[in-house]
């Protein structure tokens, strides 16, 4: 074979090898692209169908277990609010705030919170912890307390339908939500005794008649002492059926899974807020309704954006409200959402019998007092996050990815437990720095709260001394008004659960006012105790000599 022939043969072999290599690479690339396209398609399909409906849900599906069959990741998150396991029993109860902050006993003197007041636990414990607190077992309470602590919308709807003369059997309850009936039932039950409404809550259907145990244990009847309102339970007392803390149906439509508000307190409170003229720039749905014809009352479910609803479902309970037997539960938003707006609302309110509104009379001084509950929504409304369009769920239920599905975490907790997803999606700052910022805000608020508590304590001592010195009710009336203002502001921030973080400057302002009112009341009381102050006109005074003394 000649040299040229051998060269041509070698070139042909190289061409064949090159062609084979190109074919192999092309085949591998095609397989990779095919796998990628298939994976993308599967992920898109998975994202379109985040849950598989294997359980039928309706308007009496209070028990969350069937929801969990359809949406297991959300259900697991909801259960995680109990921690690693559900801790029931008296030995597992959280720390007493009354022991950690002894001035709280004097703040709440004459009110059931001075008996038992503990740190909050997760949503899993809402019904259990209320059922065992000595505020319920030792003192009479109203059924309105269950407005937030239990899953109550089926009970409200049943009682409301009955009061309206409409069918209220299980079939009718399962078919339609009917907000007017929910509101009517809420109004019917709000002032009834707690234990009566609790028994009714156990008796309504929860969607799983064959299931004998709720997901989380229910409280022992009568708490740990087997008492209601300080009286021993009758021997035959029993609660028939199941009751649940807040569950899926309280925030979601069972047909569409859309967010919805089910609590009448918020529905009516938002109507009152919208009908007023207080600025609410963080609630564009209210501002849009105000610009409209206003032919229909503001409807939080129809007039709020989806982003607003991510706060509204939380605001159903994390708010200030009246919750006792003297009147129907009420959110005080007719004047606006600032602390002063709420105070003005309560100050202008009267009970049905015409008497002035109050939550309780102070057990030491007799002053009429407004009790703040836990105004997280109101304080958040004054902060930078609300004004920036950040919802409650953005921080406390941050988005997470499960497979191809983007979902809100249902393990509702402090954002400090999920800084990466709760905070760093907006703040391009190291986690350690973010934690330090939060710590400084909360440390400042706690320090100011303690100083306001000390000022309140000295104010109470001075008022008691003035009473002991013979000061009359007429003389003490303006002092007790100052006491009410001081204690309302202190309670407003100490009861709010963010330790000032929701609006740190607003929290500091309110605590500063509390200290100021306490000191004004203290000074006025001391004058009443000591009699008229001596004249000061004859005291020597140095004349002005210039910037630098001689």
Short mmCIF file of C-alpha atoms in Angstrom, two decimals:
data_model
loop_
_atom_site.label_atom_id
_atom_site.label_comp_id
_atom_site.label_asym_id
_atom_site.label_seq_id
_atom_site.Cartn_x
_atom_site.Cartn_y
_atom_site.Cartn_z
CA UNK A 1 0.00 0.00 0.00
CA UNK A 2 1.35 3.40 -0.94
CA UNK A 3 1.91 6.20 1.53
CA UNK A 4 -1.01 8.22 0.08
CA UNK A 5 -3.41 5.28 0.41
CA UNK A 6 -2.41 4.74 3.98
CA UNK A 7 -2.99 8.43 4.69
CA UNK A 8 -6.42 8.36 3.11
CA UNK A 9 -7.35 5.30 5.19
CA UNK A 10 -6.17 6.94 8.40
CA UNK A 11 -8.12 10.10 7.57
CA UNK A 12 -11.24 8.05 6.93
CA UNK A 13 -10.84 6.31 10.30
CA UNK A 14 -10.50 9.65 12.05
CA UNK A 15 -13.62 10.94 10.31
CA UNK A 16 -15.57 7.90 11.41
CA UNK A 17 -14.37 8.33 15.01
CA UNK A 18 -15.23 12.03 14.92
CA UNK A 19 -18.64 11.29 13.46
CA UNK A 20 -19.22 8.67 16.15
CA UNK A 21 -18.15 11.07 18.87
CA UNK A 22 -20.47 13.78 17.52
CA UNK A 23 -23.32 11.29 17.38
CA UNK A 24 -22.63 10.12 20.93
CA UNK A 25 -22.43 13.69 22.26
CA UNK A 26 -25.61 14.60 20.40
CA UNK A 27 -27.41 11.57 21.79
CA UNK A 28 -26.28 12.37 25.33
CA UNK A 29 -27.30 16.02 24.92
CA UNK A 30 -30.67 14.93 23.58
CA UNK A 31 -31.17 12.65 26.57
CA UNK A 32 -30.18 15.42 28.97
CA UNK A 33 -32.49 17.95 27.32
CA UNK A 34 -35.29 15.40 27.19
CA UNK A 35 -34.84 14.63 30.89
CA UNK A 36 -34.73 18.34 31.69
CA UNK A 37 -37.88 19.08 29.72
CA UNK A 38 -39.65 16.14 31.31
CA UNK A 39 -38.56 17.28 34.78
CA UNK A 40 -39.67 20.86 34.08
CA UNK A 41 -43.04 19.61 32.82
CA UNK A 42 -43.49 17.40 35.89
CA UNK A 43 -42.53 20.26 38.20
CA UNK A 44 -44.98 22.60 36.47
CA UNK A 45 -47.72 20.04 36.81
CA UNK A 46 -46.79 19.55 40.46
CA UNK A 47 -46.88 23.29 41.05
CA UNK A 48 -50.31 23.52 39.41
CA UNK A 49 -51.64 20.83 41.74
CA UNK A 50 -50.04 21.44 45.17
CA UNK A 51 -52.58 19.10 46.77
CA UNK A 52 -54.52 16.06 45.72
CA UNK A 53 -58.13 16.12 46.88
CA UNK A 54 -58.60 12.69 48.36
CA UNK A 55 -60.96 13.94 51.09
CA UNK A 56 -64.17 15.87 50.53
CA UNK A 57 -64.43 19.11 52.48
CA UNK A 58 -67.42 21.30 53.23
CA UNK A 59 -68.50 24.05 55.60
CA UNK A 60 -68.52 21.80 58.68
CA UNK A 61 -64.99 20.43 58.09
CA UNK A 62 -63.66 21.89 61.33
CA UNK A 63 -61.42 18.91 62.11
CA UNK A 64 -58.14 19.57 60.24
CA UNK A 65 -57.33 15.90 59.61
CA UNK A 66 -59.24 15.62 56.29
CA UNK A 67 -57.59 18.86 55.13
CA UNK A 68 -54.27 17.22 55.93
CA UNK A 69 -55.01 14.37 53.54
CA UNK A 70 -55.31 16.91 50.73
CA UNK A 71 -52.53 19.29 51.78
CA UNK A 72 -50.10 17.32 53.96
CA UNK A 73 -47.29 19.93 54.03
CA UNK A 74 -49.62 22.67 55.28
CA UNK A 75 -51.09 20.27 57.83
CA UNK A 76 -47.63 19.31 59.13
CA UNK A 77 -46.79 22.99 59.54
CA UNK A 78 -50.00 23.62 61.46
CA UNK A 79 -49.23 20.73 63.80
CA UNK A 80 -45.69 22.05 64.30
CA UNK A 81 -47.10 24.97 66.31
CA UNK A 82 -47.21 22.49 69.21
CA UNK A 83 -43.44 22.01 69.05
CA UNK A 84 -41.98 18.52 69.11
CA UNK A 85 -45.03 17.23 70.97
CA UNK A 86 -48.11 18.62 72.66
CA UNK A 87 -47.26 19.47 76.27
CA UNK A 88 -50.36 19.40 78.43
CA UNK A 89 -50.71 19.32 82.19
CA UNK A 90 -50.02 21.87 84.88
CA UNK A 91 -46.31 21.09 84.96
CA UNK A 92 -46.00 22.03 81.29
CA UNK A 93 -47.69 25.43 81.55
CA UNK A 94 -45.52 28.37 80.43
CA UNK A 95 -43.91 30.84 82.82
CA UNK A 96 -46.13 33.20 84.78
CA UNK A 97 -45.72 36.82 83.73
CA UNK A 98 -46.92 37.81 87.19
CA UNK A 99 -43.80 36.26 88.70
CA UNK A 100 -41.44 37.70 86.10
CA UNK A 101 -42.99 41.20 86.33
CA UNK A 102 -44.57 41.61 89.79
CA UNK A 103 -45.92 45.09 88.97
CA UNK A 104 -48.44 43.38 86.67
CA UNK A 105 -50.37 42.21 89.75
CA UNK A 106 -50.92 45.83 90.70
CA UNK A 107 -51.69 46.85 87.12
CA UNK A 108 -54.47 44.24 86.99
CA UNK A 109 -55.61 44.47 90.63
CA UNK A 110 -59.34 43.78 90.67
CA UNK A 111 -59.21 41.90 87.35
CA UNK A 112 -58.80 38.18 86.65
CA UNK A 113 -55.43 38.72 84.97
CA UNK A 114 -53.98 39.40 88.43
CA UNK A 115 -54.72 35.74 89.27
CA UNK A 116 -53.16 33.95 86.31
CA UNK A 117 -51.32 35.46 83.34
CA UNK A 118 -48.75 33.43 81.42
CA UNK A 119 -46.50 33.60 78.39
CA UNK A 120 -48.27 32.67 75.15
CA UNK A 121 -47.78 29.38 73.34
CA UNK A 122 -48.42 28.40 69.72
CA UNK A 123 -51.78 28.09 67.97
CA UNK A 124 -52.01 24.43 68.98
CA UNK A 125 -52.51 25.51 72.60
CA UNK A 126 -55.12 28.22 72.06
CA UNK A 127 -58.08 26.24 73.35
CA UNK A 128 -56.19 24.11 75.87
CA UNK A 129 -54.47 26.98 77.68
CA UNK A 130 -57.69 28.97 77.89
CA UNK A 131 -59.53 25.99 79.33
CA UNK A 132 -57.06 25.54 82.20
CA UNK A 133 -56.24 29.15 83.10
CA UNK A 134 -57.43 30.20 86.54
CA UNK A 135 -58.99 33.28 84.92
CA UNK A 136 -61.67 30.85 83.68
CA UNK A 137 -61.73 28.28 86.46
CA UNK A 138 -61.79 30.83 89.31
CA UNK A 139 -63.79 33.74 87.86
CA UNK A 140 -66.91 34.04 85.66
CA UNK A 141 -66.10 34.69 82.01
CA UNK A 142 -68.19 35.33 78.91
CA UNK A 143 -68.62 33.07 75.91
CA UNK A 144 -67.04 35.83 73.83
CA UNK A 145 -63.65 34.50 75.00
CA UNK A 146 -64.10 31.61 72.56
CA UNK A 147 -64.39 34.00 69.60
CA UNK A 148 -60.67 33.47 68.97
CA UNK A 149 -59.57 30.55 71.11
CA UNK A 150 -61.86 27.96 69.51
CA UNK A 151 -62.92 27.18 65.96
CA UNK A 152 -66.34 28.72 66.40
CA UNK A 153 -67.81 29.64 63.01
CA UNK A 154 -69.97 26.48 62.71
CA UNK A 155 -71.39 27.07 66.20
CA UNK A 156 -72.10 30.73 65.43
CA UNK A 157 -73.74 29.79 62.14
CA UNK A 158 -75.94 27.10 63.73
CA UNK A 159 -77.17 29.40 66.50
CA UNK A 160 -77.64 32.25 64.02
CA UNK A 161 -79.66 30.16 61.57
CA UNK A 162 -81.88 28.96 64.40
CA UNK A 163 -82.43 32.52 65.61
CA UNK A 164 -83.31 33.56 62.04
CA UNK A 165 -85.80 30.70 61.69
CA UNK A 166 -83.77 28.96 58.97
CA UNK A 167 -82.73 25.29 58.65
CA UNK A 168 -79.73 24.55 60.86
CA UNK A 169 -79.27 20.78 60.49
CA UNK A 170 -75.93 19.28 59.47
CA UNK A 171 -76.83 19.34 55.78
CA UNK A 172 -77.68 23.05 55.87
CA UNK A 173 -74.52 23.83 57.84
CA UNK A 174 -72.34 21.91 55.39
CA UNK A 175 -73.76 23.66 52.33
CA UNK A 176 -73.21 27.36 52.88
CA UNK A 177 -71.10 29.70 55.01
CA UNK A 178 -73.74 32.47 55.42
CA UNK A 179 -71.94 35.35 57.13
CA UNK A 180 -75.15 37.08 58.33
CA UNK A 181 -76.02 33.92 60.26
CA UNK A 182 -72.48 33.77 61.69
CA UNK A 183 -72.79 37.36 62.92
CA UNK A 184 -76.22 36.70 64.40
CA UNK A 185 -75.00 33.62 66.28
CA UNK A 186 -71.98 35.54 67.53
CA UNK A 187 -74.30 38.24 68.89
CA UNK A 188 -76.53 35.65 70.53
CA UNK A 189 -73.67 33.89 72.32
CA UNK A 190 -71.22 36.68 73.13
CA UNK A 191 -72.56 37.49 76.60
CA UNK A 192 -73.57 33.97 77.68
CA UNK A 193 -71.43 32.18 80.31
CA UNK A 194 -68.19 30.70 79.04
CA UNK A 195 -68.92 27.14 80.18
CA UNK A 196 -72.33 27.16 78.45
CA UNK A 197 -70.87 28.26 75.12
CA UNK A 198 -67.98 25.80 75.49
CA UNK A 199 -70.43 22.90 75.90
CA UNK A 200 -72.27 24.07 72.78
CA UNK A 201 -68.99 24.24 70.86
CA UNK A 202 -68.23 20.61 71.70
CA UNK A 203 -71.68 19.56 70.50
CA UNK A 204 -71.62 21.00 66.96
CA UNK A 205 -70.43 18.76 64.09
CA UNK A 206 -66.74 18.94 63.16
CA UNK A 207 -66.86 16.94 59.92
CA UNK A 208 -65.42 13.69 61.33
CA UNK A 209 -68.22 12.04 63.36
CA UNK A 210 -66.38 8.70 63.54
CA UNK A 211 -63.15 10.22 64.85
CA UNK A 212 -63.00 9.98 68.64
CA UNK A 213 -59.90 12.12 69.26
CA UNK A 214 -59.07 15.65 68.06
CA UNK A 215 -55.57 16.34 66.74
CA UNK A 216 -54.57 18.20 69.89
CA UNK A 217 -55.84 17.24 73.36
CA UNK A 218 -58.69 19.31 74.70
CA UNK A 219 -58.43 20.80 78.20
CA UNK A 220 -59.71 18.81 81.15
CA UNK A 221 -63.21 20.07 82.10
CA UNK A 222 -62.80 22.74 84.73
CA UNK A 223 -59.04 22.91 84.26
CA UNK A 224 -56.68 21.34 86.75
CA UNK A 225 -58.94 22.08 89.73
CA UNK A 226 -62.20 20.84 88.09
CA UNK A 227 -63.92 24.19 88.61
CA UNK A 228 -65.77 26.72 86.50
CA UNK A 229 -66.00 30.30 87.84
CA UNK A 230 -64.84 29.12 91.27
CA UNK A 231 -67.50 26.42 91.64
CA UNK A 232 -66.85 22.68 91.56
CA UNK A 233 -68.05 20.85 88.47
CA UNK A 234 -71.22 18.79 88.95
CA UNK A 235 -70.48 15.07 89.12
CA UNK A 236 -72.49 14.39 85.98
CA UNK A 237 -70.73 17.13 83.99
CA UNK A 238 -69.40 15.96 80.62
CA UNK A 239 -68.55 17.61 77.33
CA UNK A 240 -69.94 15.57 74.44
CA UNK A 241 -68.14 15.72 71.11
CA UNK A 242 -64.93 17.42 69.99
CA UNK A 243 -63.68 21.00 69.97
CA UNK A 244 -60.66 22.40 68.16
CA UNK A 245 -58.40 25.46 68.36
CA UNK A 246 -58.12 27.61 65.23
CA UNK A 247 -58.01 25.29 62.22
CA UNK A 248 -57.95 25.40 58.43
CA UNK A 249 -61.63 26.36 58.05
CA UNK A 250 -61.12 29.51 60.11
CA UNK A 251 -58.90 31.07 57.42
CA UNK A 252 -59.65 29.14 54.20
CA UNK A 253 -62.63 28.47 51.95
CA UNK A 254 -62.95 24.65 51.83
CA UNK A 255 -63.94 24.73 48.13
CA UNK A 256 -61.27 27.07 46.75
CA UNK A 257 -58.72 27.29 49.59
CA UNK A 258 -58.87 31.08 49.17
CA UNK A 259 -58.15 33.11 52.28
CA UNK A 260 -61.23 34.40 54.06
CA UNK A 261 -62.19 36.10 57.31
CA UNK A 262 -64.67 34.12 59.42
CA UNK A 263 -64.62 36.05 62.71
CA UNK A 264 -67.54 38.49 63.14
CA UNK A 265 -65.46 40.78 65.37
CA UNK A 266 -63.15 41.68 62.49
CA UNK A 267 -65.95 41.89 59.91
CA UNK A 268 -67.81 44.45 62.02
CA UNK A 269 -64.65 46.18 63.18
CA UNK A 270 -63.44 46.73 59.62
CA UNK A 271 -66.85 48.11 58.65
CA UNK A 272 -66.60 50.66 61.47
CA UNK A 273 -63.02 51.54 60.48
CA UNK A 274 -63.95 52.02 56.83
CA UNK A 275 -66.94 54.20 57.68
CA UNK A 276 -64.70 56.54 59.67
CA UNK A 277 -62.19 58.97 58.23
CA UNK A 278 -58.95 57.96 59.98
CA UNK A 279 -56.11 57.54 57.44
CA UNK A 280 -55.19 53.92 56.73
CA UNK A 281 -52.64 54.10 53.88
CA UNK A 282 -51.52 50.53 54.57
CA UNK A 283 -55.04 49.26 53.77
CA UNK A 284 -55.66 50.29 50.13
CA UNK A 285 -58.89 48.28 50.05
CA UNK A 286 -60.42 50.58 52.66
CA UNK A 287 -59.21 53.70 50.85
CA UNK A 288 -60.70 52.40 47.57
CA UNK A 289 -64.04 51.66 49.24
CA UNK A 290 -64.14 55.16 50.71
CA UNK A 291 -63.69 56.66 47.24
CA UNK A 292 -66.60 54.58 45.93
CA UNK A 293 -70.36 55.02 46.27
CA UNK A 294 -70.49 53.25 49.67
CA UNK A 295 -73.87 51.74 48.80
CA UNK A 296 -72.85 48.47 50.48
CA UNK A 297 -71.01 48.23 53.83
CA UNK A 298 -67.31 47.51 53.59
CA UNK A 299 -66.80 43.75 53.17
CA UNK A 300 -63.34 42.66 54.27
CA UNK A 301 -63.59 39.46 52.21
CA UNK A 302 -64.71 41.18 49.01
CA UNK A 303 -62.92 44.53 49.24
CA UNK A 304 -59.45 43.46 50.46
CA UNK A 305 -56.59 42.48 48.15
CA UNK A 306 -54.96 39.09 48.55
CA UNK A 307 -51.95 40.76 50.17
CA UNK A 308 -54.23 42.52 52.65
CA UNK A 309 -55.93 39.21 53.40
CA UNK A 310 -52.55 37.81 54.46
CA UNK A 311 -52.85 40.22 57.39
CA UNK A 312 -56.61 40.21 57.86
CA UNK A 313 -56.80 36.52 58.70
CA UNK A 314 -54.31 37.22 61.51
CA UNK A 315 -56.14 40.37 62.61
CA UNK A 316 -59.20 38.25 63.37
CA UNK A 317 -57.65 37.60 66.79
CA UNK A 318 -54.35 39.47 67.26
CA UNK A 319 -56.05 42.75 68.16
CA UNK A 320 -57.49 44.84 70.98
CA UNK A 321 -61.15 44.16 71.81
CA UNK A 322 -63.76 44.15 74.56
CA UNK A 323 -64.46 40.62 75.73
CA UNK A 324 -66.74 40.33 78.78
CA UNK A 325 -70.36 39.81 79.77
CA UNK A 326 -71.41 43.48 79.81
CA UNK A 327 -71.82 43.79 76.05
CA UNK A 328 -71.16 42.04 72.74
CA UNK A 329 -67.49 41.57 71.84
CA UNK A 330 -66.26 44.63 69.97
CA UNK A 331 -63.19 45.87 68.08
CA UNK A 332 -62.76 49.62 68.92
CA UNK A 333 -61.83 50.92 65.46
CA UNK A 334 -64.50 53.54 64.77
CA UNK A 335 -61.96 56.37 65.27
CA UNK A 336 -58.93 54.66 63.69
CA UNK A 337 -56.14 52.25 64.62
CA UNK A 338 -53.80 54.39 66.74
CA UNK A 339 -53.66 53.93 70.49
CA UNK A 340 -55.41 57.26 71.08
CA UNK A 341 -58.16 56.33 68.59
CA UNK A 342 -58.96 53.18 70.52
CA UNK A 343 -58.89 55.06 73.83
CA UNK A 344 -61.31 57.66 72.42
CA UNK A 345 -63.65 54.91 71.22
CA UNK A 346 -63.80 53.29 74.67
CA UNK A 347 -64.15 56.65 76.44
CA UNK A 348 -67.19 57.53 74.31
CA UNK A 349 -68.86 54.12 74.66
CA UNK A 350 -71.68 53.26 77.06
CA UNK A 351 -72.98 49.88 78.16
CA UNK A 352 -76.54 48.89 77.13
CA UNK A 353 -77.83 50.06 80.53
CA UNK A 354 -76.45 53.56 79.89
CA UNK A 355 -73.50 53.38 82.29
CA UNK A 356 -70.02 54.46 81.18
CA UNK A 357 -67.85 51.80 79.60
CA UNK A 358 -65.00 50.24 81.56
CA UNK A 359 -63.26 46.87 81.66
CA UNK A 360 -62.85 46.83 85.45
CA UNK A 361 -62.48 49.00 88.52
CA UNK A 362 -58.99 49.00 89.89
CA UNK A 363 -58.83 46.86 93.00
CA UNK A 364 -56.70 49.34 94.96
CA UNK A 365 -57.86 52.81 93.95
CA UNK A 366 -61.30 52.17 92.42
CA UNK A 367 -60.38 53.92 89.17
CA UNK A 368 -62.31 52.83 86.04
CA UNK A 369 -59.79 51.06 83.80
CA UNK A 370 -59.62 50.07 80.12
CA UNK A 371 -57.90 46.69 79.73
CA UNK A 372 -55.80 46.27 76.58
CA UNK A 373 -55.79 42.77 75.13
CA UNK A 374 -53.01 42.14 72.59
CA UNK A 375 -53.01 44.89 69.93
CA UNK A 376 -50.50 43.39 67.49
CA UNK A 377 -52.46 44.43 64.37
CA UNK A 378 -52.94 47.98 65.62
CA UNK A 379 -49.27 48.49 66.53
CA UNK A 380 -48.12 46.85 63.28
CA UNK A 381 -50.38 49.32 61.46
CA UNK A 382 -48.17 52.18 62.76
CA UNK A 383 -44.89 50.59 61.70
CA UNK A 384 -42.61 50.65 58.66
CA UNK A 385 -43.47 47.11 57.58
CA UNK A 386 -47.18 47.85 57.26
CA UNK A 387 -46.48 51.07 55.35
CA UNK A 388 -44.18 49.10 53.02
CA UNK A 389 -46.86 46.57 52.14
CA UNK A 390 -45.42 43.74 54.22
CA UNK A 391 -48.14 41.49 55.61
CA UNK A 392 -48.21 39.51 58.85
CA UNK A 393 -47.84 36.26 56.90
CA UNK A 394 -44.77 37.52 55.02
CA UNK A 395 -42.81 37.43 58.26
CA UNK A 396 -44.62 34.92 60.48
CA UNK A 397 -45.61 32.47 57.70
CA UNK A 398 -42.83 33.01 55.13
CA UNK A 399 -42.91 31.34 51.74
CA UNK A 400 -41.02 28.07 51.46
CA UNK A 401 -40.54 25.52 48.68
CA UNK A 402 -41.64 21.91 48.92
CA UNK A 403 -40.64 20.17 45.70
CA UNK A 404 -41.94 22.50 42.99
CA UNK A 405 -44.59 23.98 45.25
CA UNK A 406 -44.23 27.46 46.77
CA UNK A 407 -46.31 27.67 49.92
CA UNK A 408 -46.63 29.69 53.10
CA UNK A 409 -45.22 27.99 56.15
CA UNK A 410 -48.06 27.08 58.48
CA UNK A 411 -45.78 26.77 61.48
CA UNK A 412 -46.73 30.27 62.65
CA UNK A 413 -43.87 31.49 64.82
CA UNK A 414 -41.40 34.29 65.49
CA UNK A 415 -39.48 35.44 62.39
CA UNK A 416 -36.33 34.95 64.46
CA UNK A 417 -36.84 31.22 63.92
CA UNK A 418 -36.66 31.69 60.14
CA UNK A 419 -34.53 34.77 59.50
CA UNK A 420 -33.47 33.64 56.03
CA UNK A 421 -36.98 33.31 54.63
CA UNK A 422 -38.70 35.85 56.88
CA UNK A 423 -36.24 38.74 56.77
CA UNK A 424 -33.46 38.28 54.25
CA UNK A 425 -35.78 38.14 51.25
CA UNK A 426 -36.06 41.94 51.69
CA UNK A 427 -33.06 42.85 53.84
CA UNK A 428 -29.70 42.15 52.17
CA UNK A 429 -28.00 42.09 55.56
CA UNK A 430 -26.17 39.36 57.47
CA UNK A 431 -28.36 37.29 59.77
CA UNK A 432 -26.31 38.24 62.83
CA UNK A 433 -26.86 41.94 62.16
CA UNK A 434 -30.60 41.47 61.70
CA UNK A 435 -30.83 39.58 64.97
CA UNK A 436 -28.88 42.35 66.71
CA UNK A 437 -31.29 44.99 65.36
CA UNK A 438 -34.30 43.09 66.65
CA UNK A 439 -32.62 42.47 69.99
CA UNK A 440 -31.83 46.18 70.48
CA UNK A 441 -35.38 47.24 69.65
CA UNK A 442 -36.89 44.71 72.02
CA UNK A 443 -34.35 45.39 74.77
CA UNK A 444 -35.16 49.11 74.61
CA UNK A 445 -38.90 48.43 74.74
CA UNK A 446 -38.60 46.03 77.68
CA UNK A 447 -36.42 48.53 79.58
CA UNK A 448 -38.93 51.34 79.00
CA UNK A 449 -41.77 49.02 80.01
CA UNK A 450 -40.08 48.25 83.32
CA UNK A 451 -39.53 51.96 83.98
CA UNK A 452 -43.19 52.64 83.18
CA UNK A 453 -44.15 49.81 85.55
CA UNK A 454 -42.06 51.38 88.32
CA UNK A 455 -43.66 54.78 87.71
CA UNK A 456 -47.12 53.18 87.84
CA UNK A 457 -46.28 51.49 91.16
CA UNK A 458 -45.19 54.77 92.76
CA UNK A 459 -48.31 56.46 91.36
CA UNK A 460 -50.55 53.86 93.00
CA UNK A 461 -48.73 54.28 96.32
CA UNK A 462 -49.24 58.03 96.19
CA UNK A 463 -52.96 57.71 95.36
CA UNK A 464 -53.48 55.28 98.25
CA UNK A 465 -51.71 57.67 100.59
CA UNK A 466 -53.92 60.53 99.41
CA UNK A 467 -57.02 58.40 100.04
CA UNK A 468 -55.72 57.52 103.50
CA UNK A 469 -55.14 61.22 104.19
CA UNK A 470 -58.83 61.93 103.53
CA UNK A 471 -58.85 63.16 99.93
CA UNK A 472 -62.42 63.24 98.61
CA UNK A 473 -63.74 61.49 95.50
CA UNK A 474 -64.17 64.87 93.83
CA UNK A 475 -60.54 65.79 94.57
CA UNK A 476 -59.31 62.40 93.36
CA UNK A 477 -61.38 62.27 90.15
CA UNK A 478 -58.75 64.01 87.91
CA UNK A 479 -56.02 61.89 89.52
CA UNK A 480 -57.87 58.66 88.72
CA UNK A 481 -58.36 59.87 85.14
CA UNK A 482 -54.58 60.26 84.87
CA UNK A 483 -54.20 56.79 86.37
CA UNK A 484 -56.45 55.33 83.68
CA UNK A 485 -54.45 56.99 80.92
CA UNK A 486 -51.14 55.85 82.38
CA UNK A 487 -52.24 52.26 82.87
CA UNK A 488 -53.93 51.98 79.47
CA UNK A 489 -50.68 52.95 77.75
CA UNK A 490 -48.52 50.66 79.84
CA UNK A 491 -50.91 47.75 79.32
CA UNK A 492 -51.12 48.50 75.59
CA UNK A 493 -47.42 47.84 75.04
CA UNK A 494 -46.81 45.21 77.72
CA UNK A 495 -49.70 43.12 76.34
CA UNK A 496 -48.60 43.49 72.71
CA UNK A 497 -46.50 40.46 71.84
CA UNK A 498 -43.75 41.89 69.61
CA UNK A 499 -41.97 43.70 72.47
CA UNK A 500 -42.23 46.86 70.42
CA UNK A 501 -40.79 45.49 67.19
CA UNK A 502 -43.98 46.00 65.16
CA UNK A 503 -43.52 49.78 65.55
CA UNK A 504 -40.61 50.61 67.82
CA UNK A 505 -40.86 54.41 67.79
CA UNK A 506 -44.60 54.25 68.44
CA UNK A 507 -44.04 51.83 71.33
CA UNK A 508 -41.44 54.14 72.88
CA UNK A 509 -43.77 57.13 72.49
CA UNK A 510 -46.65 55.33 74.18
CA UNK A 511 -44.49 54.16 77.09
CA UNK A 512 -43.11 57.69 77.48
CA UNK A 513 -46.68 58.99 77.77
CA UNK A 514 -47.46 56.29 80.32
CA UNK A 515 -44.59 57.42 82.52
CA UNK A 516 -45.61 61.05 82.12
CA UNK A 517 -49.23 60.38 83.16
CA UNK A 518 -48.06 58.25 86.09
CA UNK A 519 -45.80 61.02 87.35
CA UNK A 520 -48.53 63.65 86.87
CA UNK A 521 -50.94 61.51 88.89
CA UNK A 522 -48.29 60.85 91.54
CA UNK A 523 -47.52 64.57 91.93
CA UNK A 524 -51.21 65.46 92.13
CA UNK A 525 -51.84 62.75 94.72
CA UNK A 526 -48.89 63.90 96.83
CA UNK A 527 -50.30 67.42 96.87
CA UNK A 528 -53.62 66.07 98.11
CA UNK A 529 -51.83 64.09 100.81
CA UNK A 530 -49.60 66.95 101.97
CA UNK A 531 -52.04 69.82 101.73
CA UNK A 532 -51.37 73.16 100.10
CA UNK A 533 -47.85 73.86 98.97
CA UNK A 534 -46.01 76.77 100.69
CA UNK A 535 -45.53 80.04 98.81
CA UNK A 536 -42.23 80.41 96.94
CA UNK A 537 -42.37 84.10 96.06
CA UNK A 538 -39.92 85.15 98.83
CA UNK A 539 -37.20 82.62 97.97
CA UNK A 540 -33.95 84.28 96.80
CA UNK A 541 -33.18 84.08 93.10
CA UNK A 542 -29.84 84.78 91.41
CA UNK A 543 -29.98 87.50 88.74
CA UNK A 544 -28.84 86.74 85.21
CA UNK A 545 -25.15 87.64 84.89
CA UNK A 546 -24.34 86.51 81.35
CA UNK A 547 -22.98 83.39 79.71
CA UNK A 548 -19.94 83.09 81.97
CA UNK A 549 -20.42 83.69 85.73
CA UNK A 550 -18.02 86.13 87.41
#
